[in-house]
XYZ file of C-alpha atoms in Angstrom:
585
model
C 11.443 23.810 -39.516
C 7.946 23.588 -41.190
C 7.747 20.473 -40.202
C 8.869 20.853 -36.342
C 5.928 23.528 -36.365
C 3.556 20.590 -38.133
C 4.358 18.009 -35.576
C 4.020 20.715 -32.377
C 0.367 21.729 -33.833
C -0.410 18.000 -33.476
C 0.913 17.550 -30.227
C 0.245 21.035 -28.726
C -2.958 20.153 -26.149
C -5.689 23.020 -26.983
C -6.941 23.793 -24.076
C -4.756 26.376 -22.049
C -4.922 24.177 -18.708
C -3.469 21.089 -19.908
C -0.864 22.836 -21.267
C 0.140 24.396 -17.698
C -0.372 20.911 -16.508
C 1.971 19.208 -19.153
C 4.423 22.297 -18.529
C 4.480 22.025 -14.741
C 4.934 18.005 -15.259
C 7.805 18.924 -17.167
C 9.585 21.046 -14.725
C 8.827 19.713 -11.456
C 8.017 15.700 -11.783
C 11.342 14.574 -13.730
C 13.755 17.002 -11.937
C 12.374 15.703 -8.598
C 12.641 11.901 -9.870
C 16.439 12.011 -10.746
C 16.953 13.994 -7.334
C 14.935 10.906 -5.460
C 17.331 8.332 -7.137
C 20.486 10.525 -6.609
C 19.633 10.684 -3.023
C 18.427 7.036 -2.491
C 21.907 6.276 -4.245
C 23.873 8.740 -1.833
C 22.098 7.310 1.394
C 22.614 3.310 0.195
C 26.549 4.080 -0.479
C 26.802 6.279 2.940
C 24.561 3.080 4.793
C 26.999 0.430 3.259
C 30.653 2.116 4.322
C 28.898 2.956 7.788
C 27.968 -0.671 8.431
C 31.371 -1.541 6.998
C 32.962 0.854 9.267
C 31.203 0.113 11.991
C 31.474 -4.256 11.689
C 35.523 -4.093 11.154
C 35.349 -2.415 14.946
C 32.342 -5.137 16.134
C 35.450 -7.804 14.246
C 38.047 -6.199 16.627
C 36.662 -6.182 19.410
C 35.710 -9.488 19.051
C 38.921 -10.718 17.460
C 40.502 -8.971 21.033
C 38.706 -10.846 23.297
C 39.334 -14.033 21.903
C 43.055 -13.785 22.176
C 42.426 -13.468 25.570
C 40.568 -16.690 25.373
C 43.352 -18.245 23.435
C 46.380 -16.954 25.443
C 45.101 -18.583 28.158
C 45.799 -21.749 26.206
C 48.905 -20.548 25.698
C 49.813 -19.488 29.248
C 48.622 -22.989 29.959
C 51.086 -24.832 27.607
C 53.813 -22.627 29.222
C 53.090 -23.437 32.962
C 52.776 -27.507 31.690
C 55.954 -27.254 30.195
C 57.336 -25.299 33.356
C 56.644 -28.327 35.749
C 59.893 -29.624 36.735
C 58.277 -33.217 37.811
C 56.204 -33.508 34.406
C 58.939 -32.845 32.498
C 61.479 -35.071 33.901
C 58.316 -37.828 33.702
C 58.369 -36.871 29.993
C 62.048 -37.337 29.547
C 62.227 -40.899 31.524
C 58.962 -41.975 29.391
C 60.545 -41.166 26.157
C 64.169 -42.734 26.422
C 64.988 -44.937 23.948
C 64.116 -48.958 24.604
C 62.132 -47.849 28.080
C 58.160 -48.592 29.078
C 56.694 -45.455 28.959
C 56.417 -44.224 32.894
C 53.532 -41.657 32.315
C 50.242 -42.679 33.869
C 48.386 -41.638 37.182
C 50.957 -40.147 38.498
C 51.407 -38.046 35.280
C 47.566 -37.548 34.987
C 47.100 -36.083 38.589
C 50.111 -34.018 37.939
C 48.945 -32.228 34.633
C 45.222 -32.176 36.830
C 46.946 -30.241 39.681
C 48.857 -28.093 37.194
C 45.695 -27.268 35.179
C 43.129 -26.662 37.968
C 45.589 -24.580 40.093
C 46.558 -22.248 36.659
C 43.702 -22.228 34.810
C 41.499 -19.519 35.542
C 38.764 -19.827 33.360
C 37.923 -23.730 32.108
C 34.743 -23.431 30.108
C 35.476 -23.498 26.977
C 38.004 -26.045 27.380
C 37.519 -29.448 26.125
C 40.561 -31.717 27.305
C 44.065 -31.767 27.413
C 46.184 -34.509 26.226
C 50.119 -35.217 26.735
C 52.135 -36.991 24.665
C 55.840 -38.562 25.063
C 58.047 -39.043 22.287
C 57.138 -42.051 21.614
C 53.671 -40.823 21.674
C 52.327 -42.592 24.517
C 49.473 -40.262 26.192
C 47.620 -39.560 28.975
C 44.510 -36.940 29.127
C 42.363 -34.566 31.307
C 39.194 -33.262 30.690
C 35.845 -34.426 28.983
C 37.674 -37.022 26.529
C 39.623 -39.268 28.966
C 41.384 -40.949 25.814
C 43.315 -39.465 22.981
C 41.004 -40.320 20.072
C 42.412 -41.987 17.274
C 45.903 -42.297 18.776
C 44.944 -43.256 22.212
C 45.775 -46.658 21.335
C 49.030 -48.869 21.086
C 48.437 -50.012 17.704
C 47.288 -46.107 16.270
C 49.693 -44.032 18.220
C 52.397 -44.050 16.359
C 50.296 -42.838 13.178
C 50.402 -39.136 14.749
C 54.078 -39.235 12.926
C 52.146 -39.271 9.464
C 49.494 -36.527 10.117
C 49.159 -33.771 8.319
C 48.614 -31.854 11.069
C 52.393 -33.037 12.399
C 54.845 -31.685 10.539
C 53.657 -27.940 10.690
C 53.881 -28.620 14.249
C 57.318 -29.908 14.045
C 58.461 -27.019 11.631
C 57.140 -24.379 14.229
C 59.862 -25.673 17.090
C 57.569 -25.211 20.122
C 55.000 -22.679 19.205
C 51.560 -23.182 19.425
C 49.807 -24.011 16.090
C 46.085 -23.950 15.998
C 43.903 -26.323 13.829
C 40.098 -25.198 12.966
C 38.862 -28.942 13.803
C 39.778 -31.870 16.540
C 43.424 -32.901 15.239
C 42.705 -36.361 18.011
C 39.598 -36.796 16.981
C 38.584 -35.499 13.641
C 35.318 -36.757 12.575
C 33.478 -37.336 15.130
C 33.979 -34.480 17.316
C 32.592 -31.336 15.317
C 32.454 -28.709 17.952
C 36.174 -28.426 18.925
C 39.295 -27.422 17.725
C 43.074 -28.128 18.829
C 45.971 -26.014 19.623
C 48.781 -28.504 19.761
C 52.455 -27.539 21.010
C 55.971 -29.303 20.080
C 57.123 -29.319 24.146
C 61.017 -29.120 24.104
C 63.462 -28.916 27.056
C 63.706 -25.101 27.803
C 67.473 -26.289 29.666
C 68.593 -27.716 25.980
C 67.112 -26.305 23.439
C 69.068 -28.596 20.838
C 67.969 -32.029 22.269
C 65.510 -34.299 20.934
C 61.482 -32.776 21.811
C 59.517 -34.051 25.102
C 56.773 -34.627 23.024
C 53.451 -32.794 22.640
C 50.817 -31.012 23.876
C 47.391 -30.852 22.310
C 44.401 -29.042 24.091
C 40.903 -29.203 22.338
C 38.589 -25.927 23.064
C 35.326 -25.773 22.629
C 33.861 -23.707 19.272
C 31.499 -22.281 21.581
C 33.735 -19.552 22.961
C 33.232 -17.545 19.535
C 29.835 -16.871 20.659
C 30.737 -15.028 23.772
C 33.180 -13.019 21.406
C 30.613 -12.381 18.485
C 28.749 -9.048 18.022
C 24.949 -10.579 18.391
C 22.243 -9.758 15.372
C 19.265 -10.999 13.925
C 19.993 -10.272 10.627
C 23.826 -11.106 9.992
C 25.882 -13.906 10.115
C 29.843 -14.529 11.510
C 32.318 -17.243 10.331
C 35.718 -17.890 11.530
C 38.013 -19.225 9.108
C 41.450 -20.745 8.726
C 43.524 -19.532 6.024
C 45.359 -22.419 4.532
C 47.384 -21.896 1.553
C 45.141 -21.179 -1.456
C 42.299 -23.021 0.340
C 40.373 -22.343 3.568
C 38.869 -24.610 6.269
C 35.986 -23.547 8.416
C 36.262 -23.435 12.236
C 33.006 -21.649 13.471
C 29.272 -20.488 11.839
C 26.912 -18.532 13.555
C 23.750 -18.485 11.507
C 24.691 -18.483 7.984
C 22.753 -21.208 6.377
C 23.845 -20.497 2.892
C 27.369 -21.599 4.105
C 26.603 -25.265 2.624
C 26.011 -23.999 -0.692
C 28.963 -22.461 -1.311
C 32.809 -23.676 -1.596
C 36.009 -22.600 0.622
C 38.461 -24.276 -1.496
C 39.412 -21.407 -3.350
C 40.614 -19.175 -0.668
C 39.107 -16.514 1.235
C 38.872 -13.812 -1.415
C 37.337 -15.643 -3.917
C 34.823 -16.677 -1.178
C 34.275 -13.129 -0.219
C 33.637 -12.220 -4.545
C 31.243 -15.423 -4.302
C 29.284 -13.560 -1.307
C 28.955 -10.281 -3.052
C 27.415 -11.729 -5.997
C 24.943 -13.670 -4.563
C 23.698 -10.928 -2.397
C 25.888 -10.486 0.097
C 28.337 -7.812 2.384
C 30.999 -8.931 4.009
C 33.778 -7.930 6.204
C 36.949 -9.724 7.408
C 39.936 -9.241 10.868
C 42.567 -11.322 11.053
C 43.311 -12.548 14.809
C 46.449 -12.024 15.587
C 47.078 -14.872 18.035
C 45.432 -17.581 15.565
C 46.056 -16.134 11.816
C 42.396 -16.781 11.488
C 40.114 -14.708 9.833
C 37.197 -13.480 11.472
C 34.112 -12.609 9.111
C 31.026 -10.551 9.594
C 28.179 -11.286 6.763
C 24.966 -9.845 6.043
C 22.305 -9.626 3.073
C 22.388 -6.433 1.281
C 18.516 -6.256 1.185
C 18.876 -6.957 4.947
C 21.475 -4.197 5.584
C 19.933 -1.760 2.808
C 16.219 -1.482 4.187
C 16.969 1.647 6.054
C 18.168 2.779 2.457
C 14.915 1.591 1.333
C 12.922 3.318 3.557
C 14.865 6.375 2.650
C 14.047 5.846 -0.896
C 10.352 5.268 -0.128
C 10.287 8.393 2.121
C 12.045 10.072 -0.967
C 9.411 9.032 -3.457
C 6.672 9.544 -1.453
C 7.235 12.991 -0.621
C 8.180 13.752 -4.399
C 4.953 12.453 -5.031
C 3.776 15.069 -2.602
C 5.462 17.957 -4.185
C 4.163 16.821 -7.785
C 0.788 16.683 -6.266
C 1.316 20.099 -5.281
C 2.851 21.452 -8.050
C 0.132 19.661 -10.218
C -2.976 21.362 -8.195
C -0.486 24.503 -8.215
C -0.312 24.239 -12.071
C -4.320 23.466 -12.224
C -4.825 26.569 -10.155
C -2.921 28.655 -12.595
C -4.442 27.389 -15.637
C -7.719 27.779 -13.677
C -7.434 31.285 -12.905
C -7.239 32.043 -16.201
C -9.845 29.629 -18.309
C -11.840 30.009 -15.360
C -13.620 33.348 -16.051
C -14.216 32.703 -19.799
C -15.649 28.941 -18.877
C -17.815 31.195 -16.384
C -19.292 33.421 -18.512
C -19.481 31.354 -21.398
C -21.655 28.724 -18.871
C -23.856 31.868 -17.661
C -24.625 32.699 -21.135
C -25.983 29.169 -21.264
C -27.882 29.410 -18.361
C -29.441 32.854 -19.147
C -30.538 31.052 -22.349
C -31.969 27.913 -20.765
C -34.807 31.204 -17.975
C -31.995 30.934 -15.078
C -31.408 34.894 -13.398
C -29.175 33.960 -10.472
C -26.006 33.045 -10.323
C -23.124 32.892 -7.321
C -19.311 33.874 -7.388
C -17.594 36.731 -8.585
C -15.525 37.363 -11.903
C -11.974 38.539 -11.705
C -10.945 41.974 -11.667
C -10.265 41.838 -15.459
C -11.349 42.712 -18.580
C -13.433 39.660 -19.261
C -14.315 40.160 -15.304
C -15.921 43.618 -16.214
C -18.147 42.171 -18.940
C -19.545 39.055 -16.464
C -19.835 41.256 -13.815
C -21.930 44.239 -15.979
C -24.483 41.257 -17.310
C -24.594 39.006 -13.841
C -25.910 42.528 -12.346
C -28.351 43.194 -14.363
C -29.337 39.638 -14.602
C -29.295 40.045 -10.494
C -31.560 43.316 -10.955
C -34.101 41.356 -12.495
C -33.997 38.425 -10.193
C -34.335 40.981 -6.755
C -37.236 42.470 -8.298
C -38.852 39.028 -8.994
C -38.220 38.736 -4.882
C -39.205 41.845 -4.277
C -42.494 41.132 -5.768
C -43.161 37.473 -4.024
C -41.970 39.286 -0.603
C -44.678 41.535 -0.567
C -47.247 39.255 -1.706
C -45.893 36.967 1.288
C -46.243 39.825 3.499
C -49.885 41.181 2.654
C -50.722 37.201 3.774
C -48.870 37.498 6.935
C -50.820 40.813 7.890
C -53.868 39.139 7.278
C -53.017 36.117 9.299
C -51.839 38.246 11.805
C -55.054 40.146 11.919
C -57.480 36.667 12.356
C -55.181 35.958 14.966
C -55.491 38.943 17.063
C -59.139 38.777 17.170
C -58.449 35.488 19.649
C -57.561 37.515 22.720
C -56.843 35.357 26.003
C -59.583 37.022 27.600
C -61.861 36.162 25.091
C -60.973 31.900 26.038
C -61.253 33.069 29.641
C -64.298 34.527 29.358
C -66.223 31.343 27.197
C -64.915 28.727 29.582
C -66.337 30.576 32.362
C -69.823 30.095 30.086
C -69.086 26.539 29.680
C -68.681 26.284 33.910
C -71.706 28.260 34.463
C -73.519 26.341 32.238
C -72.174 23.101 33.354
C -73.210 23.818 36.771
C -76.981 24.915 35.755
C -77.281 21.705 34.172
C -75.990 20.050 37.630
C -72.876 18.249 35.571
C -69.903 18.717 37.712
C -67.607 16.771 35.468
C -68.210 18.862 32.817
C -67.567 21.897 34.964
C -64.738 20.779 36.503
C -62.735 20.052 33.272
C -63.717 23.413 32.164
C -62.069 24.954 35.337
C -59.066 22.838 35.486
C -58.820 23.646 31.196
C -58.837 27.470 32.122
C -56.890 27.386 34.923
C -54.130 25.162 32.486
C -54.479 27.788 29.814
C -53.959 30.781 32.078
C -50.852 28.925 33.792
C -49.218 27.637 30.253
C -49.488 31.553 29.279
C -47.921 32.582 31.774
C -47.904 36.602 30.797
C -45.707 35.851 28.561
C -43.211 34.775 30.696
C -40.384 31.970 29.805
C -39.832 31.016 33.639
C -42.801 29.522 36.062
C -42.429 29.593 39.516
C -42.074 25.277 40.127
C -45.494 25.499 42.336
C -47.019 26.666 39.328
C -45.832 24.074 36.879
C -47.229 21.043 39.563
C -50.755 22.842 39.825
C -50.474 22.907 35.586
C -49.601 19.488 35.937
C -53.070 18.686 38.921
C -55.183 20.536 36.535
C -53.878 18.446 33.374
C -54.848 15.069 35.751
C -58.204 16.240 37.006
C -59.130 16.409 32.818
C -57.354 13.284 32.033
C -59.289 11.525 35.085
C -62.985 12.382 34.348
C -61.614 11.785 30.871
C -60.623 8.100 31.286
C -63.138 7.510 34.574
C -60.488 7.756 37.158
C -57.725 5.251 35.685
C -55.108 7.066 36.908
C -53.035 8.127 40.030
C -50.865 10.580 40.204
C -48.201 10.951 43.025
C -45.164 14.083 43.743
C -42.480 13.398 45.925
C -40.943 17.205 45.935
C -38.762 18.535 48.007
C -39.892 21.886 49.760
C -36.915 23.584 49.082
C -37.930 23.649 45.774
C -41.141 24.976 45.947
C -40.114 29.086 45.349
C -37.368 28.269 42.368
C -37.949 29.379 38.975
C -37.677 26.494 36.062
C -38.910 26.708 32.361
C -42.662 26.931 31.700
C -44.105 23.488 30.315
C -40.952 21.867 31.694
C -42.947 18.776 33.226
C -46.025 18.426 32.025
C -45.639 17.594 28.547
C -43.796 14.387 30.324
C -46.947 14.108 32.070
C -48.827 13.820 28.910
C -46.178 11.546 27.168
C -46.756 9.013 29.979
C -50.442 8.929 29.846
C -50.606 8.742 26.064
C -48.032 6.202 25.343
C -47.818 4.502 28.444
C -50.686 4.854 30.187
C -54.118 4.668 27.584
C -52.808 1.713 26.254
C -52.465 -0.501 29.115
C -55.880 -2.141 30.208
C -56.901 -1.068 33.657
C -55.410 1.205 36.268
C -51.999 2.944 35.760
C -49.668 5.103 37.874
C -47.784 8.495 37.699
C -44.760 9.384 39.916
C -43.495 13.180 39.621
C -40.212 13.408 41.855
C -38.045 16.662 42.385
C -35.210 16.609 44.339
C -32.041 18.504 44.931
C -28.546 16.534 44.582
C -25.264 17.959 46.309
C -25.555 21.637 45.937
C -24.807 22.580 41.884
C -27.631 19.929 40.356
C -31.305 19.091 40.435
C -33.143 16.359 39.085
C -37.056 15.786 38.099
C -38.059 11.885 37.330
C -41.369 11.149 35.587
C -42.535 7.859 36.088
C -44.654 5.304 35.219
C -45.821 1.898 35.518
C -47.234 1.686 31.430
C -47.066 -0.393 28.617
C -43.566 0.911 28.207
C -41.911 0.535 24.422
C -39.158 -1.257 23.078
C -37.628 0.987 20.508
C -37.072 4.061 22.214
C -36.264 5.593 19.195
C -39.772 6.105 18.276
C -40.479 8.283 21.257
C -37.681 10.173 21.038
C -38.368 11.136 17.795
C -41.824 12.952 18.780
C -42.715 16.199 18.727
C -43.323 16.377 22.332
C -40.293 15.162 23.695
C -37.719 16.307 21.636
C -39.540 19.503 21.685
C -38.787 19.970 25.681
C -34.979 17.954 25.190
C -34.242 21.172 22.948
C -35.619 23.907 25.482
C -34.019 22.233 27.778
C -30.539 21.993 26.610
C -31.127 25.771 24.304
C -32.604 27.037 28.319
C -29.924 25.350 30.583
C -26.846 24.639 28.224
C -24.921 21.852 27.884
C -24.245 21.258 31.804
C -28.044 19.949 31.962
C -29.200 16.301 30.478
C -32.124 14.205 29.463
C -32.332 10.845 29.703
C -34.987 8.461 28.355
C -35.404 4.665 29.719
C -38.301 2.307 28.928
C -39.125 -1.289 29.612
C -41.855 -3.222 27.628
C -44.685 -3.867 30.239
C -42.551 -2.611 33.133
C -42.895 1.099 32.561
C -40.913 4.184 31.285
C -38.829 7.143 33.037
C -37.832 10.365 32.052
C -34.803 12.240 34.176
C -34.191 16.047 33.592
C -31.006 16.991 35.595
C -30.257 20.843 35.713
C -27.721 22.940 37.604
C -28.900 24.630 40.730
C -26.619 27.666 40.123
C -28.785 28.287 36.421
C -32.445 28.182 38.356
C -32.745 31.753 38.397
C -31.502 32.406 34.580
């Protein structure tokens, strides 16, 4: 027991929160692991007898519709054997010691018999009629009988293998999973042959037989269709098995038939396959339906992804639910233990609150008087901030409008005594701007205003720069009266002249439009035909611009717009679109 209490010590973790976190590992991780692979395990079993389920009907069905196929073949030998003519042809050819009498006549019989019976002919490959002395005549694609369609080979159809199951089944049809005429050459066929016996006498020597060849391709009108599986038709055979169809099963080749069916089927499963078998009923054969088990089982996968990824998920949680906890209780001893540290190293303010517990109540007592000290420190600087503000305040005040009013009205005077109109007339026009840009006090200038600002601004700018520049308006009348934001235009005005304008050598142009559009919107274009710039960005930045693109969109909301084009040597434009039914804001 001592030593159980040894080892623990060791392991223990010492800090309270990784032991929450090792604790809430313990109880949440590893349960939801084992229910992740019990479920994945569940879904995979419940996915396999589904597709199972579901394949054995797809093998029905299929297995269904190709007895219909095949009793046509059937139906067939019965109507041949019917025909009163070609039977009585049959008897004459096979008496004993006489030249076989079957031939065109006997070939446009069976024609007339087949084409006026057979419904459906696609899938069959020829039909071939045999005496007993196995002379033969044919219809369809093969206009011979193969190996035996000669004197000299005919009479090996006696030692066949295929011959004496025929024989023992006394007229039924027996169906071979390859060409029984033809056997090595002709790969996509298979025969149904029939021991045709007098239906009058039953006892008496056979007529002969009758051996049609269908095409393999009518399992693929029969077969369930899929990407991802594979479908074989076999024929049972004893203790070994012979193949008659494969739809897309590559690793056929690889593996042997010769042990039977079932052993073919364990051979499947442990290389990776599922399989599923119906027996036709008509044939004996044995239809079966294969796919890969990592084919078939990637829903299952998915599950099992989905599974782990949203255990992962509820770890997480659980993990950052298990931090919290541990948190909530180292937290307020880490916190006062790191504003001791602080308080040690001259820092008075700190942010957050302690808990509402006992270690809360000490943090809490020394963060407020820490905070006490700290507000008085502010306290102090505010009023020391203040006295400089008054005093600011107070220089400032002594600049009175009137007082500007009144000493450009010297300068005028003056100008004019001295006969130097220029000078006078910039001192006018600067008054005039001043008394305009104040406005009262206003925020809104009636829009006649704002285009005498902008006349006055020129007339400076003109004697400034000798006359350089013209100014035109385009306005519409209308507009005249409205209301818009004071210094709305003119610092465009003096963004044009300054960086468009002044540089460019000679004369330069200024086009103020204002014009209504539809009945919500107005626009106002400043133009000009400068220097222009090539990174725009350098203009937008300035004070002056983005100063009005912020009144403007603060003044008119979000409705209005400013746009900003320039061209180098061709010229810039400003556009300021506002909504008619926000003039009068």
């Amino acid at each position: 027991m001592k030593l159980v209490r040894v080892i623990w010590a060791k392991l223990q973790p010492k800090k309270i929160r990784t032991r929450f976190l090792v604790a809430m590992i313990t109880l949440t991780v590893i349960p939801l692991c084992v229910l992740g692979f019990v479920s994945y395990n569940i879904a995979k079993d419940t996915l396999v007898q589904n597709h199972q389920q579901t394949n054995e009907n797809h093998l029905r069905t299929a297995s269904e519709v190709a007895d219909l196929l095949l009793r046509n073949v059937i139906n067939m030998n019965r109507v041949v054997l019917s025909d009163t003519q070609l039977r009585e042809q049959l008897v004459e050819s096979g008496r004993s010691g006489a030249a076989s009498t079957i031939g065109v006549r006997t070939v446009q019989r069976l024609e007339n018999i087949v084409t006026s019976n057979l419904v459906d002919s696609q899938y069959f490959d020829s039909i071939c009629l045999f005496d007993r002395e196995f002379h033969s005549i044919c219809y369809g694609r093969s206009e011979s009988a193969g190996l035996y369609g000669t004197n000299q080979n005919r009479m090996n159809i006696a030692k066949t293998e295929w011959y004496d199951p025929v024989i023992q089944a006394r007229g039924k049809e027996v169906f071979f999973s390859y060409n029984v005429l033809d056997p090595f050459t002709s790969k996509e066929s298979f025969s149904s042959v029939k021991l045709l016996r007098d239906p009058d006498n039953l006892d008496s020597e056979p007529l002969g037989l009758l051996v049609t060849n269908i095409k393999k391709s009518m399992f693929e009108t029969v077969i369930h269709e899929s990407d991802n599986s594979s479908f074989l038709v076999m024929n049972p055979s004893g203790s070994s098995s012979s193949m008659v169809y494969v739809k897309q099963f590559d690793s056929f080749n690889d593996m042997s038939t010769e042990a039977g069916i079932t052993n073919l089927m364990e051979s499947l499963a442990h290389t990776g396959y599922l399989t599923t078998t119906y027996t036709n009923q008509t044939t004996g054969w044995t239809f079966m339906h294969i796919i890969e088990a990592k084919e078939l089982l990637k829903q299952s996968n998915r599950i099992g992804v989905a599974t782990a990824i949203l255990s992962a998920v509820i770890a997480f949680i659980s993990l950052l639910f298990a931090f919290w906890i541990a948190r909530s209780i180292t937290r307020p001893l880490l916190q006062l233990k790191k504003m001791i540290l602080e308080w040690s190293t001259g820092v008075q303010k700190w942010i957050g609150n302690f808990e509402a517990d006992e270690v809360g109540a000490i943090g809490e007592t020394f963060k407020r008087m820490a905070n006490e000290n700290v507000q008085l420190g502010e306290r102090l600087i505010d009023s020391q901030l203040k006295e400089r503000e008054a005093e600011l305040n107070t220089l400032q005040a002594q600049i009175k409008p009137h007082f500007l009013y009144n000493t450009l009205d010297s300068i005028y005077w003056m100008a004019i005594m001295h006969d130097t109109p220029d000078i006078a007339q910039m001192a006018d026009s600067l008054s005039e701007s001043f008394r305009l840009s104040l406005n009262k006090g206003k925020e809104t200038i009636p829009f006649f205003k704002e285009l005498k600002h902008i006349e006055h601004y020129m007339t400076i700018q003109n004697i400034r720069f000798n006359h350089r520049f013209t100014y035109i308006e385009t306005v519409d009348p209308s507009l005249m009266g409205i209301d818009i934001l004071k210094l709305l235009l003119q610092p465009l005005v003096e963004n044009a002249i300054y960086h468009g304008l002044e540089p460019k050598i000679g004369s330069g142009t200024i086009r103020l439009t204002a014009q209504r559009e539809g009945m919500d919107d107005i626009i106002f274009t400043v133009e000009d035909d400068g220097v222009g710039v090539a990174d725009l960005s350098v203009i937008e930045q300035g004070y002056g611009l983005r100063n009005v693109r912020e009144r403007v969109m603060l003044y008119y909301g979000n409705q209005s717009s400013f746009t900003f084009t320039s061209q180098p040597n061709a010229g810039t434009k400003i556009e300021i679109r506002i909504k008619w039914h926000m003039e009068g804001k």
